[in-house]
Amino acid sequence: MTISRRNFLGLLASASISQGYAGDVSATPVRRFVFANNSPYDSLDPHTVYDAGRAGPRLNLYDGLYRYVDNPPTLIPWLAESFTVSDDRKSYSFKLRQDITFHDHAPVTASDVVYSVERMLALNQGPATLFRGVVKPGSTEARDKSTVAFNLTEPSAIFMSAIPDIAILNSSLLKARAVGSDWAAPWLARNEAGSGSFELTNFDPATGWSAKRFQGHFGGFGSNPIDELEYRNVMETNTRVLGLMRGDFHGADGYMPYDQIQRLKKSPAVRVLEQEAMRVFLLMLNNAAPPLNDVHFRRALAYSFDYDGFINGVMSGSVTRNPSPLPNTMWGTPKDVKVFTYDLDKASEELKLVKSPLRPLKIYALSGYSDSEQAAVLFQAALRKIGVESKVTVAPWPVVAKSLDSLDTRPDIIPIWRSAFYLDPNSWVGEGYGSRYEGQKSLSYYRNPQFDTLLDQALVSGDQEERKGLYERMTRMVTDDAASIFVYNSRWYGPFSVKASGVRYSPVNYGQDFRWVSMEI
């Protein structure tokens, strides 16, 4: 084959341009931030997925009316610029900003907020539990294009604290994708319809998801912001650590085992940020399943966990003993709460009082979370010493979460964290043990009528001191009844590339609100 000189020079010029060498034409450097996530994504829908391990889409692809930032968490206006409350505390009116659009550049209006609320309530999953019974379907109204009003059935002490958890969706886009009455749920599990700082470019449940910066976001961006964001599924802790040290990843979860944090601190490629968290590690018990429905059996379990051995050995003393469901730093924590210790003699005494026949227990630990796995194995060994057998199953969080859909499939014990979703003791105590929250929010099935009565009072009271006293009483109750086994309160050790700066950690965003981050090339 022959080629003319003219064609040869043309091809040479094209090749030079494609590689960024011709004249002023060059490839623009891309600031790509890769976050190694240890919870795989089976869905991106912010109205169905509502947990800390898969919070990335909710925080980065979507916006709410208000938003939490910093530590201690501060609630700031976001899609809404202001709100007013009626004298009876039952009507909240929000005024939307004028410069907000979705990723397809359609304006965000009050009608989109109404649609988002109705969809969330209809699906009745995830954040819907925060508003169940207080916000009724059809009660939220668009008074004009930029004013939306929530008309509550009764005063709610937690309404404004929880308002950031309502992700606002593009109603026109979703109505076009809906099939029958499915609210486009199958479509939104694999796509997005938000206005957030990043817009989705790819999703693969096997590998994760990626997004690009939304140039039209109303909040603007600082210097050198992230251009492309990738959440990559990386289950093994050692793989995440090595990837950070090599520079393959630019961030990872802030709750790795402390020995791995120490490794990362020695790496010149990594900067480890440290903050006080509001994330309680506990062994969640299924209080509805015999013999766990017997308080004496639960107390026997609580006396069988080696708290000091776990905290000082496995955790290298990097966390603080937390004997109740509330983080030590949260108001509503009583000073005289019962503290269980590792005491197999007391465990055996409690076991003698159990009337139900004993059986092997099912313990589900979270793969990719070594604390959860090690706690399960440690506990299994201790239980055997008091004559209680158990089987440990290690599975990724989506699999464990699916098992919680029914009491028939729910495991007996789950070593797990209770993270902050809004700044109120109800986020830990009420949701963790109130009958009204049973399901994905309350995993305990505690079912104590006296507790529920106190909770009902706390949720409508407008008196801070009264609410404090009520949550103290509820906290003592579930702790004394060993409704769960409470172990420690976390510290957050956020490992990030030295090329990344400006991480704005809050206990409510787990250091994953990446719109604030700047990156060096």
Coordinates of N, CA and C in Angstrom, one line a residue, residues 319-509:
V319 N -10.9 4.1 70.4 CA -12.3 4.5 70.5 C -12.6 4.6 72.0
T320 N -13.8 5.1 72.3 CA -14.2 5.3 73.7 C -15.4 4.4 74.1
R321 N -15.3 3.7 75.2 CA -16.4 2.9 75.7 C -17.7 3.7 75.7
N322 N -18.8 3.2 75.1 CA -20.1 3.8 75.1 C -21.1 2.9 75.6
P323 N -21.6 2.9 76.8 CA -22.4 1.9 77.4 C -23.9 2.0 77.1
S324 N -24.3 3.0 76.3 CA -25.7 3.2 76.0 C -25.9 3.5 74.5
P325 N -27.2 3.5 74.0 CA -27.4 3.8 72.5 C -27.0 5.1 72.1
L326 N -26.9 6.1 73.0 CA -26.6 7.5 72.6 C -25.1 7.7 72.6
P327 N -24.5 8.4 71.6 CA -23.1 8.8 71.7 C -22.9 9.6 73.0
N328 N -21.7 9.4 73.6 CA -21.4 10.1 74.9 C -21.6 11.6 74.8
T329 N -21.4 12.2 73.6 CA -21.4 13.6 73.4 C -22.8 14.2 73.2
M330 N -23.8 13.3 73.1 CA -25.2 13.8 72.7 C -26.0 14.1 73.9
W331 N -26.7 15.2 73.9 CA -27.6 15.5 75.0 C -28.7 14.4 75.1
G332 N -29.1 14.2 76.3 CA -30.1 13.1 76.6 C -29.4 11.8 77.1
T333 N -28.1 11.9 77.2 CA -27.3 10.7 77.8 C -27.3 10.8 79.3
P334 N -27.9 9.9 80.0 CA -27.9 10.0 81.5 C -26.5 9.6 82.0
K335 N -26.1 10.3 83.1 CA -24.8 10.0 83.7 C -24.8 8.7 84.6
D336 N -26.0 8.3 85.0 CA -26.1 7.1 85.8 C -26.6 5.8 85.1
V337 N -26.3 5.8 83.8 CA -26.8 4.7 83.0 C -26.1 3.4 83.4
K338 N -26.7 2.2 83.3 CA -26.2 1.0 83.7 C -25.0 0.6 82.7
V339 N -23.9 0.1 83.2 CA -22.8 -0.2 82.4 C -22.5 -1.7 82.6
F340 N -22.7 -2.5 81.5 CA -22.4 -3.9 81.5 C -20.9 -4.1 81.3
T341 N -20.4 -5.1 82.0 CA -19.0 -5.5 81.9 C -18.9 -6.9 81.5
Y342 N -17.7 -7.3 81.1 CA -17.4 -8.7 80.8 C -17.4 -9.5 82.1
D343 N -18.4 -10.3 82.3 CA -18.5 -11.1 83.6 C -19.2 -12.4 83.3
L344 N -18.5 -13.5 83.0 CA -19.1 -14.7 82.6 C -19.9 -15.4 83.8
D345 N -19.5 -15.1 85.0 CA -20.2 -15.6 86.2 C -21.6 -15.0 86.2
K346 N -21.7 -13.6 86.1 CA -23.0 -13.0 86.0 C -23.8 -13.5 84.8
A347 N -23.1 -13.7 83.7 CA -23.8 -14.2 82.5 C -24.5 -15.5 82.8
S348 N -23.8 -16.4 83.5 CA -24.3 -17.7 83.8 C -25.5 -17.6 84.8
E349 N -25.4 -16.7 85.7 CA -26.5 -16.5 86.7 C -27.8 -16.0 85.9
E350 N -27.6 -15.1 85.0 CA -28.8 -14.6 84.2 C -29.3 -15.8 83.4
L351 N -28.4 -16.6 82.9 CA -28.9 -17.7 82.0 C -29.7 -18.7 82.7
K352 N -29.5 -18.9 84.0 CA -30.3 -19.8 84.8 C -31.7 -19.4 84.9
L353 N -32.0 -18.1 84.7 CA -33.3 -17.5 84.9 C -34.1 -17.6 83.6
V354 N -33.5 -18.0 82.5 CA -34.2 -18.0 81.2 C -35.1 -19.3 81.1
K355 N -36.3 -19.0 80.8 CA -37.3 -20.1 80.7 C -37.4 -20.8 79.4
S356 N -37.2 -20.0 78.3 CA -37.3 -20.6 76.9 C -36.1 -21.5 76.7
P357 N -36.3 -22.5 75.9 CA -35.2 -23.4 75.5 C -34.1 -22.7 74.7
L358 N -32.9 -23.0 75.0 CA -31.8 -22.4 74.2 C -31.7 -23.0 72.8
R359 N -31.1 -22.3 71.9 CA -30.9 -22.7 70.5 C -29.7 -22.0 70.0
P360 N -29.1 -22.6 68.9 CA -27.9 -21.8 68.3 C -28.4 -20.5 67.7
L361 N -27.6 -19.5 67.9 CA -27.9 -18.1 67.5 C -27.3 -17.8 66.1
K362 N -28.0 -17.0 65.3 CA -27.5 -16.6 64.0 C -26.9 -15.2 64.2
I363 N -25.6 -15.1 63.9 CA -24.8 -13.8 64.0 C -24.4 -13.5 62.5
Y364 N -24.9 -12.3 62.1 CA -24.5 -11.8 60.7 C -23.5 -10.7 60.9
A365 N -22.3 -10.8 60.4 CA -21.3 -9.8 60.4 C -21.2 -9.2 59.0
L366 N -20.7 -7.9 58.9 CA -20.6 -7.2 57.7 C -19.2 -7.4 57.1
S367 N -19.2 -8.0 55.9 CA -18.0 -8.1 55.2 C -17.5 -6.8 54.7
G368 N -16.1 -6.6 54.8 CA -15.5 -5.3 54.4 C -15.4 -4.4 55.7
Y369 N -16.0 -4.8 56.8 CA -15.9 -4.1 58.0 C -15.3 -5.0 59.1
S370 N -14.0 -4.9 59.2 CA -13.3 -5.9 60.1 C -13.7 -5.8 61.5
D371 N -14.1 -4.6 62.0 CA -14.6 -4.5 63.4 C -15.8 -5.5 63.6
S372 N -16.7 -5.4 62.6 CA -17.9 -6.2 62.7 C -17.6 -7.7 62.7
E373 N -16.7 -8.1 61.8 CA -16.3 -9.5 61.7 C -15.6 -10.0 62.9
Q374 N -14.6 -9.2 63.5 CA -13.9 -9.6 64.6 C -14.8 -9.6 65.9
A375 N -15.7 -8.7 66.0 CA -16.6 -8.7 67.1 C -17.5 -10.0 67.1
A376 N -17.9 -10.4 65.9 CA -18.7 -11.6 65.8 C -17.9 -12.8 66.3
V377 N -16.7 -13.0 65.8 CA -15.9 -14.1 66.2 C -15.6 -14.1 67.7
L378 N -15.2 -12.9 68.2 CA -14.9 -12.8 69.7 C -16.1 -13.2 70.5
F379 N -17.3 -12.7 70.1 CA -18.5 -13.0 70.8 C -18.9 -14.5 70.7
Q380 N -18.7 -15.0 69.6 CA -19.0 -16.5 69.4 C -18.2 -17.3 70.4
A381 N -16.9 -17.0 70.6 CA -16.1 -17.7 71.5 C -16.5 -17.6 72.9
A382 N -16.9 -16.4 73.3 CA -17.4 -16.1 74.7 C -18.7 -16.8 74.9
L383 N -19.6 -16.8 74.0 CA -20.9 -17.5 74.2 C -20.7 -19.0 74.4
R384 N -19.8 -19.5 73.7 CA -19.5 -21.0 73.9 C -19.1 -21.3 75.3
K385 N -18.5 -20.4 76.0 CA -18.0 -20.6 77.4 C -19.2 -20.7 78.3
I386 N -20.3 -20.1 78.0 CA -21.5 -20.1 78.9 C -22.5 -21.1 78.3
G387 N -22.1 -21.9 77.3 CA -23.0 -23.0 76.8 C -24.0 -22.5 75.7
V388 N -23.7 -21.4 75.1 CA -24.6 -20.9 74.0 C -23.9 -21.0 72.7
E389 N -24.4 -21.8 71.8 CA -23.8 -22.0 70.5 C -24.3 -20.9 69.5
S390 N -23.5 -20.6 68.5 CA -23.8 -19.7 67.5 C -23.1 -20.0 66.2
K391 N -23.7 -19.4 65.1 CA -23.1 -19.5 63.8 C -22.9 -18.1 63.2
V392 N -21.7 -17.9 62.7 CA -21.4 -16.6 62.2 C -21.4 -16.6 60.7
T393 N -22.2 -15.7 60.1 CA -22.2 -15.6 58.6 C -21.7 -14.2 58.3
V394 N -20.8 -14.1 57.4 CA -20.2 -12.8 56.9 C -20.8 -12.5 55.5
A395 N -21.4 -11.3 55.4 CA -22.0 -11.0 54.1 C -21.9 -9.5 53.9
P396 N -22.0 -9.0 52.7 CA -22.0 -7.5 52.4 C -23.3 -6.9 53.0
W397 N -23.2 -5.6 53.2 CA -24.3 -4.9 53.8 C -25.6 -5.1 53.0
P398 N -25.7 -4.9 51.7 CA -26.9 -5.1 51.0 C -27.6 -6.4 51.3
V399 N -26.8 -7.5 51.4 CA -27.4 -8.8 51.7 C -27.9 -8.8 53.1
V400 N -27.2 -8.3 54.1 CA -27.6 -8.2 55.5 C -28.9 -7.3 55.5
A401 N -28.9 -6.2 54.8 CA -30.1 -5.3 54.8 C -31.3 -6.0 54.3
K402 N -31.1 -6.9 53.3 CA -32.3 -7.6 52.7 C -32.8 -8.6 53.7
S403 N -32.0 -9.2 54.6 CA -32.4 -10.1 55.6 C -33.3 -9.4 56.6
L404 N -33.3 -8.1 56.7 CA -34.0 -7.4 57.7 C -35.4 -7.1 57.3
D405 N -35.8 -7.4 56.1 CA -37.1 -7.1 55.6 C -38.2 -7.9 56.3
S406 N -37.9 -9.0 56.9 CA -38.9 -9.9 57.5 C -38.3 -10.4 58.8
L407 N -39.2 -10.6 59.8 CA -38.8 -11.2 61.1 C -38.4 -12.7 60.9
D408 N -38.9 -13.3 59.8 CA -38.6 -14.7 59.5 C -37.1 -14.9 59.0
T409 N -36.6 -13.8 58.4 CA -35.2 -13.9 57.9 C -34.2 -13.1 58.7
R410 N -34.7 -12.3 59.6 CA -33.8 -11.4 60.4 C -32.9 -12.3 61.3
P411 N -31.6 -12.0 61.3 CA -30.6 -12.7 62.2 C -30.9 -12.3 63.6
D412 N -30.3 -13.1 64.6 CA -30.5 -12.8 66.0 C -29.6 -11.6 66.4
I413 N -28.4 -11.6 65.9 CA -27.4 -10.6 66.3 C -26.6 -10.0 65.1
I414 N -26.5 -8.7 65.1 CA -25.7 -8.1 64.0 C -24.7 -7.1 64.7
P415 N -23.4 -7.3 64.6 CA -22.5 -6.3 65.0 C -22.5 -5.1 64.0
I416 N -22.9 -4.0 64.4 CA -23.2 -2.9 63.4 C -23.0 -1.6 64.1
W417 N -23.0 -0.5 63.3 CA -22.9 0.9 63.8 C -24.3 1.6 63.7
R418 N -24.5 2.4 64.6 CA -25.7 3.3 64.5 C -25.1 4.7 64.3
S419 N -25.2 5.2 63.0 CA -24.6 6.4 62.6 C -25.6 7.6 62.8
A420 N -25.1 8.8 62.7 CA -25.9 10.0 62.8 C -26.5 10.3 61.5
F421 N -27.8 10.5 61.5 CA -28.5 11.0 60.3 C -29.1 12.4 60.5
Y422 N -29.4 12.7 61.7 CA -29.8 14.1 62.0 C -29.5 14.3 63.5
L423 N -29.4 15.5 63.9 CA -28.8 15.8 65.2 C -30.0 15.9 66.3
D424 N -30.3 14.7 66.8 CA -31.3 14.6 67.8 C -31.2 13.3 68.5
P425 N -31.4 13.1 69.8 CA -31.3 11.8 70.4 C -32.2 10.8 69.8
N426 N -33.3 11.2 69.2 CA -34.2 10.3 68.5 C -33.6 9.5 67.4
S427 N -32.5 10.1 66.8 CA -31.9 9.3 65.7 C -31.3 8.0 66.2
W428 N -30.9 8.0 67.5 CA -30.3 6.7 68.1 C -31.3 6.0 68.9
V429 N -31.9 6.7 69.9 CA -32.8 6.0 70.9 C -34.2 5.7 70.3
G430 N -34.9 6.8 69.8 CA -36.2 6.6 69.3 C -36.3 5.6 68.2
E431 N -35.5 5.9 67.2 CA -35.5 5.1 66.0 C -35.0 3.7 66.2
G432 N -34.0 3.6 67.2 CA -33.5 2.3 67.4 C -34.4 1.3 68.2
Y433 N -35.3 1.8 69.0 CA -36.1 1.0 69.9 C -37.6 1.3 69.9
G434 N -38.0 2.3 69.2 CA -39.5 2.6 69.1 C -40.2 1.7 68.2
S435 N -41.4 1.2 68.6 CA -42.2 0.3 67.8 C -42.6 1.0 66.5
R436 N -42.8 2.3 66.5 CA -43.2 3.0 65.3 C -42.2 2.9 64.2
Y437 N -40.9 2.6 64.5 CA -39.9 2.6 63.5 C -39.5 1.2 63.1
E438 N -40.2 0.2 63.5 CA -39.8 -1.2 63.2 C -39.6 -1.3 61.7
G439 N -38.6 -2.1 61.4 CA -38.2 -2.4 60.0 C -36.7 -2.0 59.8
Q440 N -36.5 -1.2 58.7 CA -35.1 -0.9 58.4 C -34.5 0.1 59.4
K441 N -35.3 0.9 60.1 CA -34.8 1.9 61.0 C -34.6 1.3 62.4
S442 N -35.6 0.6 63.0 CA -35.4 -0.1 64.2 C -35.3 -1.5 64.0
L443 N -34.0 -2.0 64.2 CA -33.7 -3.4 64.0 C -33.9 -4.3 65.2
S444 N -34.4 -3.7 66.3 CA -34.4 -4.4 67.6 C -35.7 -5.1 67.9
Y445 N -36.8 -4.6 67.4 CA -38.1 -5.1 67.8 C -38.3 -5.2 69.3
Y446 N -37.9 -4.1 70.0 CA -37.9 -4.0 71.4 C -39.4 -4.1 72.0
R447 N -40.3 -3.4 71.4 CA -41.7 -3.5 71.7 C -42.1 -3.4 73.2
N448 N -41.7 -2.2 73.7 CA -42.0 -1.9 75.1 C -43.0 -0.8 75.2
P449 N -44.2 -1.1 75.6 CA -45.3 0.0 75.6 C -44.9 1.2 76.4
Q450 N -44.2 1.0 77.6 CA -43.8 2.2 78.4 C -42.8 3.1 77.6
F451 N -41.9 2.4 76.9 CA -40.9 3.2 76.1 C -41.7 3.9 75.0
D452 N -42.6 3.3 74.4 CA -43.3 3.9 73.3 C -44.1 5.1 73.7
T453 N -44.7 5.1 75.0 CA -45.4 6.2 75.5 C -44.5 7.4 75.7
L454 N -43.3 7.1 76.3 CA -42.4 8.2 76.5 C -41.9 8.8 75.1
L455 N -41.7 7.9 74.2 CA -41.3 8.4 72.8 C -42.3 9.2 72.2
D456 N -43.6 8.9 72.3 CA -44.7 9.7 71.8 C -44.6 11.1 72.4
Q457 N -44.4 11.2 73.7 CA -44.3 12.5 74.3 C -43.1 13.3 73.8
A458 N -42.0 12.6 73.7 CA -40.7 13.3 73.2 C -40.8 13.8 71.8
L459 N -41.6 13.2 71.0 CA -41.7 13.6 69.6 C -42.5 14.8 69.3
V460 N -43.4 15.1 70.3 CA -44.3 16.3 70.1 C -43.9 17.5 71.0
S461 N -43.1 17.2 72.0 CA -42.8 18.3 72.9 C -42.0 19.4 72.3
G462 N -42.3 20.6 72.7 CA -41.5 21.8 72.2 C -40.6 22.3 73.3
D463 N -40.5 21.5 74.4 CA -39.6 21.9 75.6 C -38.4 21.1 75.6
Q464 N -37.2 21.7 75.4 CA -36.0 21.0 75.3 C -35.6 20.3 76.6
E465 N -35.9 20.9 77.7 CA -35.6 20.2 79.0 C -36.4 19.0 79.2
E466 N -37.7 19.1 78.8 CA -38.6 18.0 79.0 C -38.2 16.8 78.1
R467 N -37.8 17.1 76.9 CA -37.3 16.1 75.9 C -36.0 15.5 76.4
K468 N -35.1 16.3 77.0 CA -33.9 15.7 77.5 C -34.2 14.7 78.6
G469 N -35.1 15.0 79.5 CA -35.5 14.1 80.6 C -36.1 12.8 80.0
L470 N -37.0 12.9 79.0 CA -37.6 11.8 78.4 C -36.6 10.8 77.8
Y471 N -35.7 11.4 77.0 CA -34.7 10.5 76.4 C -33.7 9.9 77.4
E472 N -33.5 10.6 78.5 CA -32.7 10.0 79.5 C -33.4 8.7 80.1
R473 N -34.7 8.9 80.3 CA -35.5 7.7 80.9 C -35.5 6.6 79.8
M474 N -35.7 6.9 78.6 CA -35.7 5.9 77.5 C -34.4 5.2 77.4
T475 N -33.3 6.0 77.5 CA -32.0 5.4 77.4 C -31.7 4.4 78.6
R476 N -32.0 4.8 79.8 CA -31.8 3.9 80.9 C -32.6 2.6 80.7
M477 N -33.8 2.8 80.2 CA -34.7 1.6 80.0 C -34.1 0.6 79.0
V478 N -33.7 1.0 77.9 CA -33.2 0.0 76.9 C -31.8 -0.5 77.3
T479 N -31.0 0.3 78.0 CA -29.7 -0.2 78.5 C -29.9 -1.2 79.6
D480 N -30.8 -0.9 80.6 CA -31.0 -1.9 81.6 C -31.6 -3.2 81.1
D481 N -32.4 -3.1 80.1 CA -33.1 -4.3 79.5 C -32.1 -5.0 78.5
A482 N -30.9 -4.5 78.3 CA -30.0 -5.0 77.3 C -30.7 -5.3 76.0
A483 N -31.4 -4.2 75.5 CA -32.1 -4.3 74.2 C -31.1 -4.5 73.1
S484 N -29.8 -4.0 73.3 CA -28.7 -4.3 72.4 C -27.5 -4.4 73.3
I485 N -26.4 -4.7 72.7 CA -25.1 -4.7 73.5 C -24.3 -3.6 73.0
F486 N -24.1 -2.5 73.8 CA -23.5 -1.3 73.4 C -22.0 -1.3 73.8
V487 N -21.2 -1.0 72.8 CA -19.7 -1.2 72.9 C -18.9 0.1 72.9
Y488 N -18.9 0.8 71.8 CA -18.1 2.0 71.8 C -18.6 3.1 70.9
N489 N -18.1 4.3 71.1 CA -18.4 5.4 70.2 C -17.1 5.7 69.4
S490 N -17.3 5.8 68.1 CA -16.2 5.9 67.2 C -15.5 7.3 67.2
R491 N -14.3 7.2 66.8 CA -13.6 8.4 66.3 C -13.4 8.2 64.8
W492 N -13.5 9.3 64.0 CA -13.4 9.3 62.6 C -12.0 9.6 62.2
Y493 N -11.3 8.6 61.5 CA -10.0 8.8 61.0 C -10.1 8.7 59.5
G494 N -10.2 9.9 58.9 CA -10.5 9.9 57.4 C -9.2 9.9 56.6
P495 N -8.9 8.8 55.9 CA -7.7 8.8 55.1 C -7.9 9.4 53.7
F496 N -7.1 10.4 53.3 CA -7.3 11.0 52.0 C -5.9 11.2 51.4
S497 N -5.9 11.3 50.1 CA -4.6 11.6 49.4 C -4.2 13.0 49.8
V498 N -2.8 13.2 49.8 CA -2.3 14.5 50.1 C -2.6 15.5 49.0
K499 N -3.1 15.0 47.9 CA -3.5 15.8 46.8 C -4.9 16.4 47.0
A500 N -5.6 15.9 47.9 CA -7.0 16.4 48.2 C -7.0 17.2 49.5
S501 N -7.7 18.3 49.5 CA -7.8 19.2 50.6 C -9.2 19.8 50.7
G502 N -9.5 20.3 51.8 CA -10.9 21.0 52.0 C -12.0 20.0 52.4
V503 N -11.6 18.8 52.8 CA -12.6 17.8 53.3 C -13.4 18.5 54.4
R504 N -14.7 18.5 54.3 CA -15.6 19.2 55.3 C -16.4 18.1 56.0
Y505 N -15.7 17.6 57.1 CA -16.3 16.4 57.8 C -17.5 16.9 58.7
S506 N -18.5 16.1 58.7 CA -19.6 16.3 59.7 C -20.0 14.9 60.1
P507 N -20.4 14.6 61.3 CA -20.9 13.3 61.7 C -22.1 12.9 60.9
V508 N -22.8 13.8 60.3 CA -24.0 13.5 59.5 C -23.7 13.2 58.1
N509 N -22.5 13.6 57.6 CA -22.1 13.3 56.2 C -20.9 12.3 56.1

